[in-house]
Amino acid sequence: TQLLEQSPQFLSIQEGENLTVYCNSSSVFSSLQWYRQEPGEGPVLLVTVVTGGEVKKLKRLTFQFGDARKDSSLHITAAQPGDTGLYLCAGLQGAQKLVFGQGTRLTINP
Amino acid sequence: GAVVSQHPSWVICKSGTSVKIECRSLDFQATTMFWYRQFPKQSLMLMATSNEGSKATYEQGVEKDKFLINHASLTLSTLTVTSAHPEDSSFYICSAWGGTGNTIYFGEGSWLTVV
């Protein structure tokens, strides 16, 4: 049973379009993180959201944490080919244990 | 900044042999480290929590006798895949919390191919 359900798992869109990736759970997390991972490398942290309802922006990326701290979304505006990659959400259980969603493999076509 | 390093980056071993992967925190101490496994085109699956000076805590479905974890010092955890089989071929990643901001850091990952 996957603790964090991420959707969609695959997404291929054209450059310039907008997209949203969702991360949902029935569990409450103390915080939730979003990562991006390139093939053959470890994941790189994009953002950490801690407070229910929190919204954080990172250039064209907008991250939101649900009010109940069970879900989160990542919205990318005007996607570019450089945004192509594997995006992972991860929820913090307890003080240090991080569990990951299935990931969203994003492809931005020129 | 804090860095977590893994060694080797990639390894090929014969079926039936054992292989050890190291995870080091380079400039901070880590009482707890985590080991993940990632199959191609899939996400990271937590295998176990490595605790310095005590036994590792394994996730459900992970064989503790097959994936031996040793955390003998505050900067080093090792994962030994015993009697490796081709289905153990995967990308293994470790992580540790540390640094001034108490942030989680991931290693670069280790590719294991069992032939």
Short mmCIF file of C-alpha atoms in Angstrom, two decimals:
data_model
loop_
_atom_site.label_atom_id
_atom_site.label_comp_id
_atom_site.label_asym_id
_atom_site.label_seq_id
_atom_site.Cartn_x
_atom_site.Cartn_y
_atom_site.Cartn_z
CA THR A 1 0.00 0.00 0.00
CA GLN A 2 1.43 3.33 -1.12
CA LEU A 3 1.35 5.88 1.65
CA LEU A 4 1.58 8.78 -0.76
CA GLU A 5 -0.34 8.67 -4.02
CA GLN A 6 1.17 10.85 -6.68
CA SER A 7 -0.61 11.71 -9.91
CA PRO A 8 -0.21 11.68 -12.75
CA GLN A 9 2.66 9.23 -12.88
CA PHE A 10 3.52 10.21 -16.44
CA LEU A 11 2.91 13.53 -18.14
CA SER A 12 4.04 14.73 -21.54
CA ILE A 13 3.12 18.26 -22.61
CA GLN A 14 4.26 20.97 -24.98
CA GLU A 15 6.57 23.79 -24.04
CA GLY A 16 4.68 26.78 -22.70
CA GLU A 17 1.80 24.82 -21.19
CA ASN A 18 0.94 24.73 -17.52
CA LEU A 19 0.69 21.60 -15.40
CA THR A 20 -0.16 20.43 -11.91
CA VAL A 21 1.10 17.36 -10.09
CA TYR A 22 -0.78 16.07 -7.06
CA CYS A 23 0.38 14.24 -3.98
CA ASN A 24 -2.34 12.77 -1.77
CA SER A 25 -2.46 10.73 1.39
CA SER A 26 -4.84 9.65 4.12
CA SER A 27 -2.08 10.33 6.64
CA VAL A 28 -1.06 13.61 8.19
CA PHE A 29 2.55 14.62 7.78
CA SER A 30 4.58 17.01 9.88
CA SER A 31 5.99 18.34 6.64
CA LEU A 32 6.11 17.46 2.98
CA GLN A 33 8.94 17.85 0.53
CA TRP A 34 9.18 17.97 -3.23
CA TYR A 35 12.24 16.66 -5.05
CA ARG A 36 13.48 16.49 -8.59
CA GLN A 37 15.69 13.63 -9.66
CA GLU A 38 17.84 13.21 -12.75
CA PRO A 39 18.70 9.72 -14.01
CA GLY A 40 21.53 8.11 -12.07
CA GLU A 41 21.61 10.77 -9.40
CA GLY A 42 20.18 11.28 -5.94
CA PRO A 43 17.05 13.42 -5.55
CA VAL A 44 17.50 17.16 -5.13
CA LEU A 45 15.26 19.03 -2.72
CA LEU A 46 13.08 21.71 -4.28
CA VAL A 47 10.97 22.82 -1.33
CA THR A 48 9.68 21.88 2.10
CA VAL A 49 6.18 22.85 3.20
CA VAL A 50 5.32 22.68 6.85
CA THR A 51 2.18 24.66 7.63
CA GLY A 52 -1.29 23.64 6.47
CA GLY A 53 -2.37 25.92 3.62
CA GLU A 54 1.18 27.07 2.99
CA VAL A 55 2.10 28.20 -0.51
CA LYS A 56 5.67 28.52 -1.69
CA LYS A 57 6.95 29.75 -5.02
CA LEU A 58 10.19 28.89 -6.73
CA LYS A 59 10.34 30.85 -9.98
CA ARG A 60 7.72 29.17 -12.21
CA LEU A 61 7.00 26.45 -9.66
CA THR A 62 4.26 26.88 -7.05
CA PHE A 63 3.92 24.43 -4.19
CA GLN A 64 0.91 24.17 -1.92
CA PHE A 65 0.35 22.16 1.26
CA GLY A 66 -3.23 21.17 2.01
CA ASP A 67 -4.98 22.67 5.00
CA ALA A 68 -5.11 19.26 6.71
CA ARG A 69 -1.46 18.54 5.86
CA LYS A 70 -2.42 15.37 3.99
CA ASP A 71 -1.91 16.51 0.44
CA SER A 72 0.16 18.82 -1.70
CA SER A 73 0.41 20.06 -5.25
CA LEU A 74 3.11 21.29 -7.56
CA HIS A 75 2.10 23.69 -10.32
CA ILE A 76 4.47 24.63 -13.12
CA THR A 77 3.70 27.65 -15.26
CA ALA A 78 4.89 27.95 -18.84
CA ALA A 79 6.80 24.67 -18.76
CA GLN A 80 10.17 24.51 -20.48
CA PRO A 81 12.17 21.53 -21.79
CA GLY A 82 14.57 22.04 -18.90
CA ASP A 83 11.76 21.11 -16.53
CA THR A 84 11.84 17.54 -17.83
CA GLY A 85 12.59 15.06 -15.06
CA LEU A 86 11.23 12.91 -12.28
CA TYR A 87 9.36 14.85 -9.59
CA LEU A 88 8.89 13.20 -6.22
CA CYS A 89 6.86 14.20 -3.22
CA ALA A 90 7.90 12.88 0.16
CA GLY A 91 6.19 13.06 3.51
CA LEU A 92 7.98 13.23 6.82
CA GLN A 93 6.82 10.67 9.35
CA GLY A 94 7.95 11.44 12.83
CA ALA A 95 11.22 13.27 13.22
CA GLN A 96 13.28 11.88 10.35
CA LYS A 97 11.62 9.12 8.35
CA LEU A 98 10.86 10.26 4.81
CA VAL A 99 8.56 8.24 2.55
CA PHE A 100 8.16 8.94 -1.13
CA GLY A 101 5.28 8.98 -3.56
CA GLN A 102 5.48 7.00 -6.81
CA GLY A 103 6.88 9.98 -8.67
CA THR A 104 5.77 11.88 -11.76
CA ARG A 105 7.86 11.53 -14.86
CA LEU A 106 7.48 14.82 -16.69
CA THR A 107 8.45 15.38 -20.31
CA ILE A 108 8.28 18.83 -21.86
CA ASN A 109 8.41 18.73 -25.63
CA PRO A 110 9.94 21.67 -27.52
CA GLY B 1 27.52 22.50 3.13
CA ALA B 2 26.78 19.03 4.42
CA VAL B 3 27.48 16.24 2.00
CA VAL B 4 26.60 12.59 1.97
CA SER B 5 28.78 10.41 -0.20
CA GLN B 6 28.28 6.87 -1.42
CA HIS B 7 30.83 4.37 -2.62
CA PRO B 8 31.02 2.74 -5.03
CA SER B 9 28.98 4.69 -7.56
CA TRP B 10 28.44 1.54 -9.54
CA VAL B 11 29.33 -2.09 -9.06
CA ILE B 12 28.88 -5.29 -11.01
CA CYS B 13 28.96 -8.55 -9.15
CA LYS B 14 28.34 -12.18 -9.92
CA SER B 15 25.19 -13.88 -8.78
CA GLY B 16 25.67 -15.49 -5.38
CA THR B 17 28.34 -13.11 -4.16
CA SER B 18 28.00 -10.31 -1.63
CA VAL B 19 28.60 -6.64 -2.22
CA LYS B 20 29.01 -3.76 0.22
CA ILE B 21 27.92 -0.18 -0.36
CA GLU B 22 29.15 2.61 1.91
CA CYS B 23 27.36 5.79 2.90
CA ARG B 24 29.39 8.52 4.59
CA SER B 25 28.44 11.86 6.05
CA LEU B 26 31.45 13.98 5.18
CA ASP B 27 31.24 16.96 7.48
CA PHE B 28 28.59 16.16 10.03
CA GLN B 29 27.65 13.35 12.33
CA ALA B 30 24.60 11.25 11.59
CA THR B 31 23.14 9.02 14.27
CA THR B 32 20.49 7.92 11.79
CA MET B 33 20.82 7.16 8.13
CA PHE B 34 18.30 5.75 5.69
CA TRP B 35 18.68 3.30 2.83
CA TYR B 36 16.43 3.40 -0.22
CA ARG B 37 16.16 1.22 -3.30
CA GLN B 38 15.01 2.52 -6.63
CA PHE B 39 14.19 0.30 -9.59
CA PRO B 40 14.28 1.81 -13.09
CA LYS B 41 11.49 4.27 -13.74
CA GLN B 42 10.17 3.87 -10.21
CA SER B 43 10.29 5.92 -7.04
CA LEU B 44 12.48 5.51 -3.98
CA MET B 45 11.37 2.78 -1.62
CA LEU B 46 12.58 2.99 1.95
CA MET B 47 14.38 -0.20 2.91
CA ALA B 48 15.61 0.46 6.41
CA THR B 49 16.63 2.95 9.02
CA SER B 50 20.26 2.62 10.06
CA ASN B 51 20.90 3.47 13.71
CA GLU B 52 24.39 4.17 15.01
CA GLY B 53 25.40 1.59 17.59
CA SER B 54 22.23 -0.46 17.36
CA LYS B 55 20.30 -2.69 15.00
CA ALA B 56 18.74 -1.32 11.89
CA THR B 57 15.00 -1.05 11.57
CA TYR B 58 13.72 -2.68 8.41
CA GLU B 59 10.59 -1.82 6.47
CA GLN B 60 7.98 -4.45 5.93
CA GLY B 61 8.95 -6.90 3.21
CA VAL B 62 12.68 -6.18 3.34
CA GLU B 63 14.78 -9.20 4.29
CA LYS B 64 17.13 -8.21 7.08
CA ASP B 65 19.34 -11.26 6.54
CA LYS B 66 19.80 -10.40 2.90
CA PHE B 67 20.38 -6.67 3.30
CA LEU B 68 22.80 -6.32 6.17
CA ILE B 69 23.17 -2.83 7.58
CA ASN B 70 25.98 -1.77 9.86
CA HIS B 71 26.24 1.72 11.36
CA ALA B 72 29.44 1.43 13.34
CA SER B 73 30.32 5.11 13.53
CA LEU B 74 28.57 8.46 13.42
CA THR B 75 29.73 9.06 9.86
CA LEU B 76 29.46 5.68 8.18
CA SER B 77 26.68 3.25 7.40
CA THR B 78 27.16 0.23 5.16
CA LEU B 79 24.65 -1.86 3.24
CA THR B 80 25.74 -5.36 2.30
CA VAL B 81 23.67 -7.25 -0.23
CA THR B 82 24.33 -10.89 0.54
CA SER B 83 24.02 -13.72 -1.97
CA ALA B 84 23.06 -11.23 -4.62
CA HIS B 85 20.74 -12.22 -7.44
CA PRO B 86 19.88 -10.42 -10.67
CA GLU B 87 16.61 -9.20 -9.17
CA ASP B 88 18.67 -7.25 -6.60
CA SER B 89 20.03 -5.11 -9.41
CA SER B 90 18.90 -1.61 -8.58
CA PHE B 91 19.91 1.93 -7.66
CA TYR B 92 20.59 2.16 -3.93
CA ILE B 93 20.50 5.57 -2.25
CA CYS B 94 21.27 6.59 1.30
CA SER B 95 20.31 9.72 3.18
CA ALA B 96 21.11 11.39 6.47
CA TRP B 97 19.85 14.36 8.44
CA GLY B 98 22.40 16.88 9.49
CA GLY B 99 24.06 20.17 8.90
CA THR B 100 23.27 23.50 10.45
CA GLY B 101 19.72 23.56 9.16
CA ASN B 102 18.94 19.98 10.15
CA THR B 103 18.23 19.16 6.53
CA ILE B 104 18.11 15.77 4.90
CA TYR B 105 20.91 15.04 2.47
CA PHE B 106 20.96 12.30 -0.11
CA GLY B 107 23.94 10.43 -1.44
CA GLU B 108 24.69 10.24 -5.13
CA GLY B 109 23.41 6.69 -5.30
CA SER B 110 25.04 3.38 -6.14
CA TRP B 111 24.15 1.31 -9.14
CA LEU B 112 24.27 -2.42 -8.48
CA THR B 113 24.16 -4.86 -11.36
CA VAL B 114 24.14 -8.56 -10.57
CA VAL B 115 25.05 -10.81 -13.48
#
